[in-house]
Coordinates of C-alpha atoms and ligand atoms in Angstrom, one line a residue:
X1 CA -1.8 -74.7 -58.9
X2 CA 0.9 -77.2 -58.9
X3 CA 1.7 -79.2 -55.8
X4 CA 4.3 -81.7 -55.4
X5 CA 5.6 -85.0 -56.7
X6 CA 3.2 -87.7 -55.9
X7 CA 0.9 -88.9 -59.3
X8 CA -3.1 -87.8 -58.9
X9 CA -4.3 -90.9 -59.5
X10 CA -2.2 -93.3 -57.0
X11 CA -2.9 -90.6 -54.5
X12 CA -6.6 -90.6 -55.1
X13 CA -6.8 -94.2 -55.3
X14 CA -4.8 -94.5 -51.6
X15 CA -7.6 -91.7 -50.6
X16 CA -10.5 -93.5 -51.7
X17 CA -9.5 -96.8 -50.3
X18 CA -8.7 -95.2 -47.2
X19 CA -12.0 -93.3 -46.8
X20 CA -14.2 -96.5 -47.8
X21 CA -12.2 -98.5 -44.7
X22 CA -13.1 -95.2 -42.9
X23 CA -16.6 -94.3 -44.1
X24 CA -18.4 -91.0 -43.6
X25 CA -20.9 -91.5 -41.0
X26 CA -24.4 -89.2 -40.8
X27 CA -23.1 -86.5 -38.6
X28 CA -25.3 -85.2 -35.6
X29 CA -27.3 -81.8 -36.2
X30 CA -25.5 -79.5 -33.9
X31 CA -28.1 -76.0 -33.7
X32 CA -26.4 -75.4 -30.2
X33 CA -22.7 -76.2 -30.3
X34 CA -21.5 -77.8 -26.7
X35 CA -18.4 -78.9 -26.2
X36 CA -17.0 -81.8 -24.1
X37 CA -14.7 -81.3 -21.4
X38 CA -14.8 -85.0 -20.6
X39 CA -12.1 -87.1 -21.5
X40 CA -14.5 -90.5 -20.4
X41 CA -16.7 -89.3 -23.5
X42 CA -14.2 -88.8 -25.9
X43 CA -14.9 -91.3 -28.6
X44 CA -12.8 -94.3 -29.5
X45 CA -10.1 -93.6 -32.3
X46 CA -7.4 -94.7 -34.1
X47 CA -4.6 -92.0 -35.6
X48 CA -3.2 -93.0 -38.9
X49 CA 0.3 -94.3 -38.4
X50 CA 2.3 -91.6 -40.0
X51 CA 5.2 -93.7 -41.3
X52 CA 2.2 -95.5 -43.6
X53 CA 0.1 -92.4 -44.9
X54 CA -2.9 -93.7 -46.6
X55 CA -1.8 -97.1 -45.7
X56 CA 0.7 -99.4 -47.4
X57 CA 3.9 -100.7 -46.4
X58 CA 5.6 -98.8 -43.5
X59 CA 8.1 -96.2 -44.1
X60 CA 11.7 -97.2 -42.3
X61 CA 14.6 -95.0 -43.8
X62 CA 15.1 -91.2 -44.1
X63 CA 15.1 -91.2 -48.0
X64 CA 11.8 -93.4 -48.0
X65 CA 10.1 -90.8 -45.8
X66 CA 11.1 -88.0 -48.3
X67 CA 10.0 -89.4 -51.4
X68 CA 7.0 -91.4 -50.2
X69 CA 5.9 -90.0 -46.8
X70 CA 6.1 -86.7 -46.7
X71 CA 4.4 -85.8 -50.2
X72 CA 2.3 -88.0 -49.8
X73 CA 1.2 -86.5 -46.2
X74 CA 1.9 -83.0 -47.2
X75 CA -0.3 -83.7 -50.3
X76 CA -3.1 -85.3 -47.9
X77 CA -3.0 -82.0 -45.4
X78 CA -3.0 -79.8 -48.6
X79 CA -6.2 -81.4 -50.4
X80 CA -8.0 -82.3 -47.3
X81 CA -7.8 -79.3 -44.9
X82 CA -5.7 -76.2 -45.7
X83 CA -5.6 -75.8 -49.3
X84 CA -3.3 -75.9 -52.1
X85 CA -1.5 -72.1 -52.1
X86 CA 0.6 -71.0 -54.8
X87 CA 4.3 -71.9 -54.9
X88 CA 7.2 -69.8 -54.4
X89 CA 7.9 -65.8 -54.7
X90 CA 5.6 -64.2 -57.2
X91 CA 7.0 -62.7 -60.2
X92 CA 5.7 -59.2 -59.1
X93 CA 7.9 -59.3 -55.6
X94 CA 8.9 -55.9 -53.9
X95 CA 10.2 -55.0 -50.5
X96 CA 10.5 -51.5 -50.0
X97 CA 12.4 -49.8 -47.1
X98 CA 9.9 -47.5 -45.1
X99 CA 11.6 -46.4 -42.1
X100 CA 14.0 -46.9 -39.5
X101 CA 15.4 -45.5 -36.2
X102 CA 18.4 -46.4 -34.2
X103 CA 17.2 -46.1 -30.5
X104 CA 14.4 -48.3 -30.2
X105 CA 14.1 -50.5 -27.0
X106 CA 16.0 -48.1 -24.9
X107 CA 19.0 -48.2 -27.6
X108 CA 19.0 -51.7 -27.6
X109 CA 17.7 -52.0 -31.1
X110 CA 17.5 -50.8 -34.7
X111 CA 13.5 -50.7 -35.5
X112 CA 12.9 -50.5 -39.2
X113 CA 9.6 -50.6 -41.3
X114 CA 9.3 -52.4 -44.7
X115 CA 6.5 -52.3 -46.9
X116 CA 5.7 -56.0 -48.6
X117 CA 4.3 -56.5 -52.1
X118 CA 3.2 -59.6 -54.4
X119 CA 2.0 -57.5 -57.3
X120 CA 4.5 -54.5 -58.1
X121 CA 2.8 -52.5 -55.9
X122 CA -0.6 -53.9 -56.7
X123 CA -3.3 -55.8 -54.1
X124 CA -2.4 -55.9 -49.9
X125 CA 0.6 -54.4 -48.7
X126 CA 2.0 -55.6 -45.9
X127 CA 3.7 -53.6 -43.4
X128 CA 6.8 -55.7 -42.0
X129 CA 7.9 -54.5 -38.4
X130 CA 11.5 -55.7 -37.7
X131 CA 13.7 -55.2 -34.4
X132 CA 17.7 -55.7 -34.9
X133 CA 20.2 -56.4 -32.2
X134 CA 22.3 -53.5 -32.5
X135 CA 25.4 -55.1 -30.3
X136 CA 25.2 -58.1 -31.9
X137 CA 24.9 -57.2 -35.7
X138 CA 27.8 -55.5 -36.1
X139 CA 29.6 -58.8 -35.6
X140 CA 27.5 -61.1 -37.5
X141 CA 24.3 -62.2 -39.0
X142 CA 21.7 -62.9 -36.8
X143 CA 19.0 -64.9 -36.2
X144 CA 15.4 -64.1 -36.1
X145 CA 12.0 -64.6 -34.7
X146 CA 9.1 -64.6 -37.3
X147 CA 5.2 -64.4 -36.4
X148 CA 2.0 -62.8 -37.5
X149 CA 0.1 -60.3 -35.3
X150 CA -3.7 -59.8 -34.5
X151 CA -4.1 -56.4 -34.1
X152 CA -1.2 -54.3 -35.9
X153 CA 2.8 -53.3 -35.5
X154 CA 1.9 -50.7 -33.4
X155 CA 0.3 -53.2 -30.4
X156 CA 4.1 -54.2 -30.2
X157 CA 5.2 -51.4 -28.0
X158 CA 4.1 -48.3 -27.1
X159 CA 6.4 -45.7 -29.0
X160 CA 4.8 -43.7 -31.5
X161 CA 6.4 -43.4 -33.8
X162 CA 5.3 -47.0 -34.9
X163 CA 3.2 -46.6 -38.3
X164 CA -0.6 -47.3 -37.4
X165 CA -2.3 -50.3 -39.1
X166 CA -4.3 -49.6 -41.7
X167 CA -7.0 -51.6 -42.5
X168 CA -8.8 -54.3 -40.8
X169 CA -7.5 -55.9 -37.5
X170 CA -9.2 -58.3 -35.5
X171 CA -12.3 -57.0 -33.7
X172 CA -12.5 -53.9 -35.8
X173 CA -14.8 -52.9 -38.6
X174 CA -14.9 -54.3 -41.9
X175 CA -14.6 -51.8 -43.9
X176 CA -11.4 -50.7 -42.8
X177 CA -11.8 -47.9 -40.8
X178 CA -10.0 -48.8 -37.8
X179 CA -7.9 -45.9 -37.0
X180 CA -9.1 -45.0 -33.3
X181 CA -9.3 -48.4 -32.5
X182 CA -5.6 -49.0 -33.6
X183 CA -4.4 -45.9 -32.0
X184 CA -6.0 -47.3 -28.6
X185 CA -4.1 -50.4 -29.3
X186 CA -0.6 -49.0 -29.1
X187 CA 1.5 -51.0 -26.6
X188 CA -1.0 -53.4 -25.9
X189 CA 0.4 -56.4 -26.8
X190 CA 3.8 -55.1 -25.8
X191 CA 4.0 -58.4 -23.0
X192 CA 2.9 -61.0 -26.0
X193 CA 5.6 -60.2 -27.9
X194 CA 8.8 -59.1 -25.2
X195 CA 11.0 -58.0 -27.9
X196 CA 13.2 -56.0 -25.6
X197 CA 13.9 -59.5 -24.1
X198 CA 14.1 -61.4 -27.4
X199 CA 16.4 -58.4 -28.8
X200 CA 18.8 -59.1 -25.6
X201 CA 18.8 -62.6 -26.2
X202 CA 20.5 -61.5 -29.5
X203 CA 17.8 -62.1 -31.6
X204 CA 15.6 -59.9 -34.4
X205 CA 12.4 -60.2 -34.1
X206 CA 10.1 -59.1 -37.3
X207 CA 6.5 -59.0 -37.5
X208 CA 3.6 -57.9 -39.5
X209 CA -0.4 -58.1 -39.3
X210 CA -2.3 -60.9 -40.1
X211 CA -5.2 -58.6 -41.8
X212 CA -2.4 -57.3 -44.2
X213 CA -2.3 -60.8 -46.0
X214 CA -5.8 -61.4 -45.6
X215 CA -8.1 -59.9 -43.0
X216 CA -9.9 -62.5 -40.7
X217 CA -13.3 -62.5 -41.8
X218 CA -15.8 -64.6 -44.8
X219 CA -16.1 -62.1 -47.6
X220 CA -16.1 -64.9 -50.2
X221 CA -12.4 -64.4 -50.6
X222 CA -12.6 -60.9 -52.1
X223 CA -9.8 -59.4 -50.4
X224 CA -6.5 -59.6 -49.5
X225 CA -4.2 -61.9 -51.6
X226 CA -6.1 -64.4 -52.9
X227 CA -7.5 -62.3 -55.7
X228 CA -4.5 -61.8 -56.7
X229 CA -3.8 -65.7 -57.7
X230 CA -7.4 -67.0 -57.5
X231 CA -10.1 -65.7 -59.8
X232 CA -13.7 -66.0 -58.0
X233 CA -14.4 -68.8 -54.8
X234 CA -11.3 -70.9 -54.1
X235 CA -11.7 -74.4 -55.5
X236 CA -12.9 -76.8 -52.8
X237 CA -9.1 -78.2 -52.9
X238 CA -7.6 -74.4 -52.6
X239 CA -6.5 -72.6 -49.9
X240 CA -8.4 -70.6 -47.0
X241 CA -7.3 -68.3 -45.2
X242 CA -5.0 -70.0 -42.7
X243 CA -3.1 -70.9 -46.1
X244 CA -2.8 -67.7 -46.8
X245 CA -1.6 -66.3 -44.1
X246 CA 0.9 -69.3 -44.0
X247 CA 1.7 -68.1 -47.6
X248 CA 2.4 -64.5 -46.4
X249 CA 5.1 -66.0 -43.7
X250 CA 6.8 -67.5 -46.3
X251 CA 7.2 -64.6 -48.5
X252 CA 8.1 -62.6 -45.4
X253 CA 11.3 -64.9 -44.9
X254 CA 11.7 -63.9 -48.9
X255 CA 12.1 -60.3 -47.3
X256 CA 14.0 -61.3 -44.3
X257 CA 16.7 -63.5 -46.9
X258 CA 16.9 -60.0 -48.7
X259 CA 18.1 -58.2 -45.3
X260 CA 21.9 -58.3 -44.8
X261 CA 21.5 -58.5 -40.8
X262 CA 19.7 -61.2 -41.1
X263 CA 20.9 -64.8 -41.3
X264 CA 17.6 -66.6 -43.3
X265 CA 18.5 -69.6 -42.3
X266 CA 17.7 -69.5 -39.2
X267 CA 14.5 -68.5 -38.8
X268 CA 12.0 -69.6 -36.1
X269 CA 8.2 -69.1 -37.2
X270 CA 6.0 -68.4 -34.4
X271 CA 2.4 -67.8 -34.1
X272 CA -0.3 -67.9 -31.5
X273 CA -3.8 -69.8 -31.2
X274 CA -5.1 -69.3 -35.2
X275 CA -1.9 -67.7 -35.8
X276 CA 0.0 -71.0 -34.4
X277 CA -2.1 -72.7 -36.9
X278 CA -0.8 -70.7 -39.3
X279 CA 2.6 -70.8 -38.1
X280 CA 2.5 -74.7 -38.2
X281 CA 1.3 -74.9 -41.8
X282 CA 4.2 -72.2 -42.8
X283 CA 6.6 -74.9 -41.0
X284 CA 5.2 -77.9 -42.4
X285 CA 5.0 -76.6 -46.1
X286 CA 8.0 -74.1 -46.1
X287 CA 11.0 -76.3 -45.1
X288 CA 13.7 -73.1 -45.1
X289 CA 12.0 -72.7 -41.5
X290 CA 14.4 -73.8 -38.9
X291 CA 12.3 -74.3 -35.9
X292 CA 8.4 -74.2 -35.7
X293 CA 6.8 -72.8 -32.9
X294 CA 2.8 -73.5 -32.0
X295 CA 1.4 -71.2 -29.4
X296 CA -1.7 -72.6 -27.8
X297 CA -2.8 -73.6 -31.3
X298 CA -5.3 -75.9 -30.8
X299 CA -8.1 -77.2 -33.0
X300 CA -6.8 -77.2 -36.9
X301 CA -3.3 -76.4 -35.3
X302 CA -1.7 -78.7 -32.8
X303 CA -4.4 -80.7 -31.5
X304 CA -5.8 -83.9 -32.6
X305 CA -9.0 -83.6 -34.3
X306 CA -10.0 -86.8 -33.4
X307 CA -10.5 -86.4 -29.8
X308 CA -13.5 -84.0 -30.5
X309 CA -13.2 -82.5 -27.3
X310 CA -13.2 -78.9 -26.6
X311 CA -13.4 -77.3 -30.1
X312 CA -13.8 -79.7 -33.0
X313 CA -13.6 -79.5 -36.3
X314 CA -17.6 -79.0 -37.0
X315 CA -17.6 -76.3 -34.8
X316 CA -14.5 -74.6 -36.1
X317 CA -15.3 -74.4 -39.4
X318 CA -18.9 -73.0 -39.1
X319 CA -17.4 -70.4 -37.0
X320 CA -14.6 -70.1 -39.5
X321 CA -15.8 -71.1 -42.7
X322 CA -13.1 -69.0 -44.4
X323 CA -10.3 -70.8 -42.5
X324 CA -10.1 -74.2 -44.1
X325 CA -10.9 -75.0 -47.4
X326 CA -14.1 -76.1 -48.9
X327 CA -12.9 -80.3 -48.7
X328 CA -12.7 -80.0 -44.6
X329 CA -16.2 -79.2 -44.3
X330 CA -17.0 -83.0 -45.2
X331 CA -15.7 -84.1 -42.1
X332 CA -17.9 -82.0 -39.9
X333 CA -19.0 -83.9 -36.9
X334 CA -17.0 -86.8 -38.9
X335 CA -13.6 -86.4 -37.2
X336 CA -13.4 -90.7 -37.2
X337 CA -13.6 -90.5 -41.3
X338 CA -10.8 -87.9 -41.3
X339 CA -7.9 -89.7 -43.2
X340 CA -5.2 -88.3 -41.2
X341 CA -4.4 -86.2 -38.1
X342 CA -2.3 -83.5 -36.4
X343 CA 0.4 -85.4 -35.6
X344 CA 1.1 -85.8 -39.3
X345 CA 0.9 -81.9 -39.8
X346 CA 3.9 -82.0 -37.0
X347 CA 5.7 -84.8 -38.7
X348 CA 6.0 -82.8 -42.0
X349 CA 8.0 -80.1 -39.8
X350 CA 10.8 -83.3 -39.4
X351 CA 13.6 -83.4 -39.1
X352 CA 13.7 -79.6 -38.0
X353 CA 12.5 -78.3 -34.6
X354 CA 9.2 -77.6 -33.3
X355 CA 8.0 -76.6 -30.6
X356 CA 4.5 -76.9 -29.0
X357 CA 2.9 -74.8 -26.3
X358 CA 0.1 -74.7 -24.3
X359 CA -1.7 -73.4 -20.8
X360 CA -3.3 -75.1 -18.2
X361 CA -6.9 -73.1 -18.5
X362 CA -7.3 -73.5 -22.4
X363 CA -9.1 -76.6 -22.7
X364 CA -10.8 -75.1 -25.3
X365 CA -7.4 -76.0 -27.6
X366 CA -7.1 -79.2 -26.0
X367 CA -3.4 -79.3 -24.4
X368 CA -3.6 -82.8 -24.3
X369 CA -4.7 -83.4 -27.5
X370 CA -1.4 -80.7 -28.2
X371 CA 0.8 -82.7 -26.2
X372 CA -0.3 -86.1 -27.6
X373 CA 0.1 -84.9 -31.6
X374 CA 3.9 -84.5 -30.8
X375 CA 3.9 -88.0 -29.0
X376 CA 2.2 -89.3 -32.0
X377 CA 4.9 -87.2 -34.3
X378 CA 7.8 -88.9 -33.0
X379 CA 8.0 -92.1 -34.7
X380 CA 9.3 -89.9 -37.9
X381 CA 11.4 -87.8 -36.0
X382 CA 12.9 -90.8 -34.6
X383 CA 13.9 -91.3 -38.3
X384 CA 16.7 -89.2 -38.2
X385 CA 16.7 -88.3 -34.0
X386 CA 17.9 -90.8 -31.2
X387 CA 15.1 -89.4 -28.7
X388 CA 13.8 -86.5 -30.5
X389 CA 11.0 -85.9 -27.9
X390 CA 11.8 -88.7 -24.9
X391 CA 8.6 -88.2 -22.6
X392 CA 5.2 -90.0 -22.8
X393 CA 3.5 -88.1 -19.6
X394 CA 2.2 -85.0 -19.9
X395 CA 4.7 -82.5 -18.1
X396 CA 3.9 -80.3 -15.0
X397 CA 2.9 -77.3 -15.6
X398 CA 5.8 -74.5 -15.8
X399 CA 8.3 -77.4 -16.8
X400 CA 10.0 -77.7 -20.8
X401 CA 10.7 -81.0 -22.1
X402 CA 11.9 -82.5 -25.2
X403 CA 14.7 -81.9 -27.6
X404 CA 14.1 -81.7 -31.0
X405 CA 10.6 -81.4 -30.0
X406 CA 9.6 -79.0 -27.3
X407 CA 7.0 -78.5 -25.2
X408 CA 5.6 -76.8 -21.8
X409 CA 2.4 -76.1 -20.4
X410 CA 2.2 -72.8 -18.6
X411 CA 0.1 -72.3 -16.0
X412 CA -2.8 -69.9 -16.9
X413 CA -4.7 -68.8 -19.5
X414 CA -5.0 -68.7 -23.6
X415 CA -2.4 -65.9 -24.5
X416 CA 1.3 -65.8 -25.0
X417 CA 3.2 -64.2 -22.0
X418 CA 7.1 -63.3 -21.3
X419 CA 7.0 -67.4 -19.7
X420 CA 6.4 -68.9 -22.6
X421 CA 9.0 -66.4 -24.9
X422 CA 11.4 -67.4 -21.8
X423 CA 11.5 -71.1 -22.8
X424 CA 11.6 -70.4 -26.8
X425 CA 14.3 -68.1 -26.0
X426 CA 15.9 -71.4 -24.6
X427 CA 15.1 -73.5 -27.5
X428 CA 16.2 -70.9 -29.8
X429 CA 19.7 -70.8 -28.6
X430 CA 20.0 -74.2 -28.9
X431 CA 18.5 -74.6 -32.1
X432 CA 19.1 -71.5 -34.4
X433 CA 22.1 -69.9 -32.8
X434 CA 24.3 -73.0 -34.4
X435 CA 24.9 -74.2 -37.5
X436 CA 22.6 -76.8 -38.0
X437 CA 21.8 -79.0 -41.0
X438 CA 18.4 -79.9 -42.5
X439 CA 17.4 -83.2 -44.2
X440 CA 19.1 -85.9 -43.3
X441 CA 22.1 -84.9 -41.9
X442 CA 21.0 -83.1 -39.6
X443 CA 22.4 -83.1 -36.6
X444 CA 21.6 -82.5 -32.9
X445 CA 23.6 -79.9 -31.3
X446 CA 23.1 -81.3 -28.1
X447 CA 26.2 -83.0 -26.1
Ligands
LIG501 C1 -11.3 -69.0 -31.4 C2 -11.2 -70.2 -32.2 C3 -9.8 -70.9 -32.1 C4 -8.7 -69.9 -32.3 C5 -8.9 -68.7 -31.4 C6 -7.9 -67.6 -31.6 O1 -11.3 -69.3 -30.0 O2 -12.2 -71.1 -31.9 O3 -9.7 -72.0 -33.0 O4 -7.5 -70.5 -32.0 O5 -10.2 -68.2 -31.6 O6 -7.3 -67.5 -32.7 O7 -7.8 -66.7 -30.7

């Protein structure tokens, strides 16, 4: 699998010197994992400056950053933590029309079905859920929300006539038979994802289930797409499953840039808790994403590994082994010998926006450790932002900050409620209903 520009052996040289000032230590044994609330016993750290990835002299201009920094980081993230996925749309592409009606959300919206392909028809289909603005495209393009779902289309609201999931979904059995279960499910996440008020915001909203790219459990990587592009175990380099379903968003927006409603280029990825993850490494590597969003994303997703407080990175991937790839398991229990951190999976979302949530009784993500990655992301937004983010204190609860970089912590638990789509909403109209540039001219649409 190819990757991107940077030469292997400057960038394993950088690595090596790096990881020798930063040596592995002999982590503890942990039989019984228990986390630390504490913040008095989190242990001292440095973050890597992200204008000097692997070191060397600081990064100060836009074009700099784009030729040095960013492969260089993206390349760092890749080999050390999510994997290298394969590049672009695969030769055997196909998005098929399913089905559609015309009076979904009390007449609001046009629902339509799609069924997704990487293989002519062969390996995982996935079953795309999409909600049009009927008012608003008969006028124009429009914009669109894009995230993954746990537990099927059909959790989405509570009419019917929504397909069931086939297959695995999260919590179900693992050999597929999940039919009762899924028809139980209908409606139930109707709240999480509010698209009557994302539709009247004049929004689509399109979805599909994270099990139909690559259900969420260790099978040695037998199922969903990576057979189809990776023969036996993934490479210790190669991609997990978070990559994967980061790989499936991007060939989703394939299918969305095929749908005339849609305007492609302005597209906000969403995703929550292992989903966020997944929407943040769709954001960093897939740079046709207009705004990123992280829902209470946590460990391996917004928040700084290097804190090692609530979940850490030892914990995460012997709970999730399939997650990550095989490289991140070296720095179990080692989070001070880890040659980069979140914040740097943020910066590769720069100059575009991203937004980062969290909730005030999810310590087990670490909102501070969320809130400080975007802090720590700044310095390269500032690159081409005059005050991309502009706070250093932690908000209150209920309260959105930032510009180019959102956040709020809502008051509550792990989940993502009709609050939280309430300030997106917000940070959606400013940032994907104009025309905005990416790279370095973009521009802030702010007065
Ligand atoms: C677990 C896991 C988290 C993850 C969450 C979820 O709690 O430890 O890392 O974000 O599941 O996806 O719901």
């Amino acid at each position: 699998m190819k990757l991107c520009a940077i030469s292997t052996a400057a960038f394993r040289v950088a690595l090596a010197t790096f990881l020798a000032v930063a040596p592995l230590s002999e982590g503890q044994n942990h039989k019984k994992f228990v986390p630390n609330y504490d913040e008095g016993k989190i242990p001292a750290y440095t973050l890597p400056d992200p204008l000097a990835p692997l070191g060397g002299a600081r990064i100060e201009t836009t074009a700099d950053w784009e030729e040095r920094g960013r492969p260089a980081t993206l390349r760092l993230l890749t080999e050390q933590m999510y994997g290298k996925m394969p590049v672009g749309k695969p030769d055997g592409f196909k998005v098929v029309l399913d089905q559609e009606v015309t009076d979904a959300l009390h007449g609001k919206a046009i629902r339509r079905e799609y069924l997704v392909s990487f293989a002519d028809g062969q390996g995982p289909v996935v079953r795309l859920l999409l909600y049009l603005p009927k008012k608003e495209i008969v006028n124009s393009k429009v914009p669109a929300f894009l995230g993954l779902n746990f537990r099927g289309n059909q959790c989405v609201e509570s009419d019917p006539r929504i397909t069931l999931n086939e297959g695995y979904v999260l919590g179900g059995k693992k050999d597929g038979d999940n039919k009762a279960m899924a028809e139980k499910l209908r409606g139930s996440a109707a709240a999480r994802w509010s698209a009557e008020l994302i539709i009247d915001q004049g929004f689509a909203l399109a979805t599909a289930c994270c099990g139909n790219i690559d259900p969420d459990f260790h099978d040695g990587f037998k199922n969903g797409v990576h057979p189809l592009f990776t023969k036996g175990a993934p490479n210790p380099d190669e991609w997990g499953t978070v990559s994967a379903w980061a790989w499936g968003l991007s060939r989703l927006l394939d299918a969305l840039e095929g749908i005339v409603e849609i305007d492609a280029e302005r597209v906000g990825v969403i995703g929550h808790s292992r989903l966020g993850k997944a929407s943040l490494w769709a954001g960093a590597t897939d740079e046709r994403f207009r705004l990123v969003i992280s829902n209470n994303s946590g460990c391996g997703g917004a928040a700084l590994s290097k804190r090692a407080i609530g979940e850490t990175v030892g914990r995460i991937n012997r709970s999730f082994p399939h997650w990550f790839n095989g490289n991140f398991k070296q720095y179990n229990e080692k989070e001070a010998a880890l040659p980069f951190d979140q914040h740097q999976l943020i910066s590769l979302i720069a100059p575009r926006a991203v937004y980062v949530a969290s909730a005030t009784k999810d310590q087990w993500a670490d909102p501070k450790g969320e809130f400080l990655s975007l802090i720590h992301a700044e310095p390269v937004y500032r690159l081409y932002h005059d005050a991309p983010f502009g706070f250093t204190e932690e908000p209150k609860p209920g309260r959105r900050v930032g510009r180019v970089m959102g956040f709020h912590l809502r008051e509550g638990k792990h989940n993502v409620t009709p609050e939280d789509w309430n300030h997106y909403l917000k940070f959606g109209n400013r940032w994907l209903k104009r025309a905005v540039k990416s790279g370095s001219d973009a521009v802030d649409p702010e007065p």
